[in-house]
DNA sequence: TCACGAATGTGATCTACATCACGTAACCAA
DNA sequence: TTGGTTACGTGATGTAGATCACATTCGTGA
């Protein structure tokens, strides 16, 4: 699907915008393409954009001690990604974003988002809704972390992102679940 | 401080509202008081309000198997609490909210929030900002869960809620950290 | 098409934390 | 005051998952 059509469908589910208003909204987005493995945000960068995924898959992750990687979120088409802590607080990135596969995305700068949010009430409404969903999802994941064992979380992940199962390397799935790749391997080989 | 003044100070940091607009905004809130231990939202309830804490302390928590309790959030003055998943999706509560201490709060119904958000752009702006903060905090906590050991998370908690240290029972702190009360006890007795 | 690094599987240990069990101290309510 | 519930401390033991070590397979670029 065309980038514009995909974003339009996504936004109009929540916000009532005329065609002209949507066109104006859309004019602030910039299409970008990235290759598999390419980095979009690196730790230490100044962050001034967020990204809407049209095609492909991104991952937002944190790296500890230059060694262990923890994936906060996979971003599939119609999902948004950035280092929001850095974006909103205007601090340097502590989170990395890069491409699990070749990706086609739309970028939106922080200042443009704030501008169109203040210009169009419905756009602000849309972004409130979007962040709400993220908040609820993050809380749910937090609970799952505290409450469920790794196997259950593995099954939840496959339910949430069925497309991931055969698309992304297992060690990334382990990094999302917060377990070692060895444990993950034993887990799904044992459960057969 | 008066409830109205506290809310006003909190909101005006983000939103530009005239006195009349704030008065109108405030007219949708309803003051309520609760006793220590009293329940505000119970699992299975229909949820139609969120709560702004004026005084005291609430906890939002999940109970598994009628046995283990996990605390999602403590809510101190100027913090908000509810079961947001239930509130936004209009489903039954899966999360409980109750009072760690006697509490004075302001309640706001879901429909009133949506109404004033659509009536006053600045109010919508405020709630977008508020949820953003919650989202970023939830992500940060998620990362801390994956990355840090219990001792580090214990120290983070004390930094985040210094007032909690001597106010709330240790087993609630354990429930926030996601460890058993025994482990927590050994932990801070060992580190002396 | 070959080769080399990345991804994956699997065994052997090690460890943080859960769980069970029990004792003591603090806090209300009659 | 007293009796009972709730909070807290601490030992003994069990276990999920980390870590280390190495073998195997896969994928991608020259």
PDB file of C-alpha atoms in Angstrom, chain B residues 5-112:
ATOM      1  CA  UNK B   5      -4.947  24.840  43.810  1.00  0.00           C
ATOM      2  CA  UNK B   6      -2.904  21.656  43.585  1.00  0.00           C
ATOM      3  CA  UNK B   7      -4.603  20.511  40.399  1.00  0.00           C
ATOM      4  CA  UNK B   8      -4.341  23.991  38.934  1.00  0.00           C
ATOM      5  CA  UNK B   9      -0.649  24.226  39.579  1.00  0.00           C
ATOM      6  CA  UNK B  10      -0.171  20.757  38.091  1.00  0.00           C
ATOM      7  CA  UNK B  11      -2.166  21.439  34.937  1.00  0.00           C
ATOM      8  CA  UNK B  12      -0.971  24.958  34.245  1.00  0.00           C
ATOM      9  CA  UNK B  13       2.619  23.778  34.035  1.00  0.00           C
ATOM     10  CA  UNK B  14       1.628  22.272  30.691  1.00  0.00           C
ATOM     11  CA  UNK B  15      -1.620  23.776  29.502  1.00  0.00           C
ATOM     12  CA  UNK B  16      -2.473  27.440  28.969  1.00  0.00           C
ATOM     13  CA  UNK B  17      -5.918  27.879  30.433  1.00  0.00           C
ATOM     14  CA  UNK B  18      -7.655  31.058  31.513  1.00  0.00           C
ATOM     15  CA  UNK B  19      -9.061  31.107  35.034  1.00  0.00           C
ATOM     16  CA  UNK B  20     -12.534  30.598  33.623  1.00  0.00           C
ATOM     17  CA  UNK B  21     -11.400  27.679  31.516  1.00  0.00           C
ATOM     18  CA  UNK B  22      -9.678  26.089  34.482  1.00  0.00           C
ATOM     19  CA  UNK B  23     -12.777  26.572  36.629  1.00  0.00           C
ATOM     20  CA  UNK B  24     -14.810  24.852  33.959  1.00  0.00           C
ATOM     21  CA  UNK B  25     -12.250  22.044  33.727  1.00  0.00           C
ATOM     22  CA  UNK B  26     -12.230  21.679  37.488  1.00  0.00           C
ATOM     23  CA  UNK B  27     -16.037  21.531  37.677  1.00  0.00           C
ATOM     24  CA  UNK B  28     -15.856  18.014  36.220  1.00  0.00           C
ATOM     25  CA  UNK B  29     -13.832  16.665  39.116  1.00  0.00           C
ATOM     26  CA  UNK B  30     -15.432  15.247  42.202  1.00  0.00           C
ATOM     27  CA  UNK B  31     -13.623  15.261  45.563  1.00  0.00           C
ATOM     28  CA  UNK B  32     -13.596  11.947  47.388  1.00  0.00           C
ATOM     29  CA  UNK B  33     -11.947  10.716  50.550  1.00  0.00           C
ATOM     30  CA  UNK B  34     -10.932   7.185  51.397  1.00  0.00           C
ATOM     31  CA  UNK B  35      -9.587   5.406  54.443  1.00  0.00           C
ATOM     32  CA  UNK B  36      -6.390   3.427  54.599  1.00  0.00           C
ATOM     33  CA  UNK B  37      -6.967  -0.037  53.175  1.00  0.00           C
ATOM     34  CA  UNK B  38     -10.150   0.943  51.366  1.00  0.00           C
ATOM     35  CA  UNK B  39     -10.566  -0.302  47.832  1.00  0.00           C
ATOM     36  CA  UNK B  40     -11.236   2.120  44.984  1.00  0.00           C
ATOM     37  CA  UNK B  41     -11.242  -0.255  42.021  1.00  0.00           C
ATOM     38  CA  UNK B  42     -11.579  -4.029  42.371  1.00  0.00           C
ATOM     39  CA  UNK B  43     -10.954  -6.682  39.769  1.00  0.00           C
ATOM     40  CA  UNK B  44     -14.111  -7.307  37.787  1.00  0.00           C
ATOM     41  CA  UNK B  45     -15.584  -3.840  38.366  1.00  0.00           C
ATOM     42  CA  UNK B  46     -16.762  -1.660  35.550  1.00  0.00           C
ATOM     43  CA  UNK B  47     -14.240   1.199  35.489  1.00  0.00           C
ATOM     44  CA  UNK B  48     -15.383   4.659  34.530  1.00  0.00           C
ATOM     45  CA  UNK B  49     -13.171   7.026  36.471  1.00  0.00           C
ATOM     46  CA  UNK B  50      -9.591   7.996  36.923  1.00  0.00           C
ATOM     47  CA  UNK B  51      -8.177   9.542  40.076  1.00  0.00           C
ATOM     48  CA  UNK B  52      -5.885  12.454  40.831  1.00  0.00           C
ATOM     49  CA  UNK B  53      -4.244  12.196  44.231  1.00  0.00           C
ATOM     50  CA  UNK B  54      -4.348  15.281  46.468  1.00  0.00           C
ATOM     51  CA  UNK B  55      -3.107  13.689  49.643  1.00  0.00           C
ATOM     52  CA  UNK B  56      -2.108  10.203  50.757  1.00  0.00           C
ATOM     53  CA  UNK B  57      -0.938   7.285  48.686  1.00  0.00           C
ATOM     54  CA  UNK B  58      -2.680   4.770  46.447  1.00  0.00           C
ATOM     55  CA  UNK B  59      -1.405   1.583  44.913  1.00  0.00           C
ATOM     56  CA  UNK B  60      -2.431   0.076  41.573  1.00  0.00           C
ATOM     57  CA  UNK B  61      -1.843  -3.660  41.612  1.00  0.00           C
ATOM     58  CA  UNK B  62      -2.595  -6.970  40.016  1.00  0.00           C
ATOM     59  CA  UNK B  63      -3.355 -10.146  41.922  1.00  0.00           C
ATOM     60  CA  UNK B  64      -2.471 -13.506  40.444  1.00  0.00           C
ATOM     61  CA  UNK B  65      -4.211 -16.683  41.532  1.00  0.00           C
ATOM     62  CA  UNK B  66      -5.670 -14.792  44.501  1.00  0.00           C
ATOM     63  CA  UNK B  67      -2.212 -15.117  45.951  1.00  0.00           C
ATOM     64  CA  UNK B  68       0.616 -13.041  44.554  1.00  0.00           C
ATOM     65  CA  UNK B  69       0.316  -9.295  44.299  1.00  0.00           C
ATOM     66  CA  UNK B  70       2.284  -7.138  41.883  1.00  0.00           C
ATOM     67  CA  UNK B  71       2.247  -3.377  42.262  1.00  0.00           C
ATOM     68  CA  UNK B  72       2.211  -1.482  39.000  1.00  0.00           C
ATOM     69  CA  UNK B  73       2.403   1.953  40.502  1.00  0.00           C
ATOM     70  CA  UNK B  74       2.231   3.887  43.717  1.00  0.00           C
ATOM     71  CA  UNK B  75       0.305   7.126  43.315  1.00  0.00           C
ATOM     72  CA  UNK B  76       1.435  10.021  45.473  1.00  0.00           C
ATOM     73  CA  UNK B  77       0.023  13.591  45.436  1.00  0.00           C
ATOM     74  CA  UNK B  78      -0.240  14.992  41.867  1.00  0.00           C
ATOM     75  CA  UNK B  79      -0.073  11.488  40.391  1.00  0.00           C
ATOM     76  CA  UNK B  80      -2.925   9.891  38.516  1.00  0.00           C
ATOM     77  CA  UNK B  81      -4.191   6.346  38.860  1.00  0.00           C
ATOM     78  CA  UNK B  82      -6.791   4.033  37.411  1.00  0.00           C
ATOM     79  CA  UNK B  83      -7.035   0.804  35.466  1.00  0.00           C
ATOM     80  CA  UNK B  84      -6.347   2.526  32.172  1.00  0.00           C
ATOM     81  CA  UNK B  85      -6.695  -0.601  30.065  1.00  0.00           C
ATOM     82  CA  UNK B  86     -10.216  -1.097  31.421  1.00  0.00           C
ATOM     83  CA  UNK B  87     -10.990   2.614  31.300  1.00  0.00           C
ATOM     84  CA  UNK B  88     -10.057   3.089  27.645  1.00  0.00           C
ATOM     85  CA  UNK B  89     -11.281  -0.231  26.314  1.00  0.00           C
ATOM     86  CA  UNK B  90     -14.419  -0.210  28.444  1.00  0.00           C
ATOM     87  CA  UNK B  91     -13.656  -3.668  29.764  1.00  0.00           C
ATOM     88  CA  UNK B  92     -13.875  -4.971  33.319  1.00  0.00           C
ATOM     89  CA  UNK B  93     -11.058  -4.136  35.695  1.00  0.00           C
ATOM     90  CA  UNK B  94      -8.150  -6.563  35.851  1.00  0.00           C
ATOM     91  CA  UNK B  95      -6.213  -4.190  38.076  1.00  0.00           C
ATOM     92  CA  UNK B  96      -7.085  -3.118  41.597  1.00  0.00           C
ATOM     93  CA  UNK B  97      -6.536   0.294  43.107  1.00  0.00           C
ATOM     94  CA  UNK B  98      -6.640   0.902  46.822  1.00  0.00           C
ATOM     95  CA  UNK B  99      -5.370   3.110  49.592  1.00  0.00           C
ATOM     96  CA  UNK B 100      -1.992   2.613  51.205  1.00  0.00           C
ATOM     97  CA  UNK B 101      -2.915   5.443  53.563  1.00  0.00           C
ATOM     98  CA  UNK B 102      -5.926   7.677  54.159  1.00  0.00           C
ATOM     99  CA  UNK B 103      -6.363   9.551  50.913  1.00  0.00           C
ATOM    100  CA  UNK B 104      -7.969  12.621  49.488  1.00  0.00           C
ATOM    101  CA  UNK B 105      -8.492  12.443  45.752  1.00  0.00           C
ATOM    102  CA  UNK B 106     -10.321  13.998  42.833  1.00  0.00           C
ATOM    103  CA  UNK B 107     -12.159  11.696  40.482  1.00  0.00           C
ATOM    104  CA  UNK B 108     -12.835  12.346  36.805  1.00  0.00           C
ATOM    105  CA  UNK B 109     -15.101  10.181  34.721  1.00  0.00           C
ATOM    106  CA  UNK B 110     -13.984   8.819  31.376  1.00  0.00           C
ATOM    107  CA  UNK B 111     -16.818  10.525  29.542  1.00  0.00           C
ATOM    108  CA  UNK B 112     -16.122  13.879  31.219  1.00  0.00           C
TER     109      UNK B 112
END
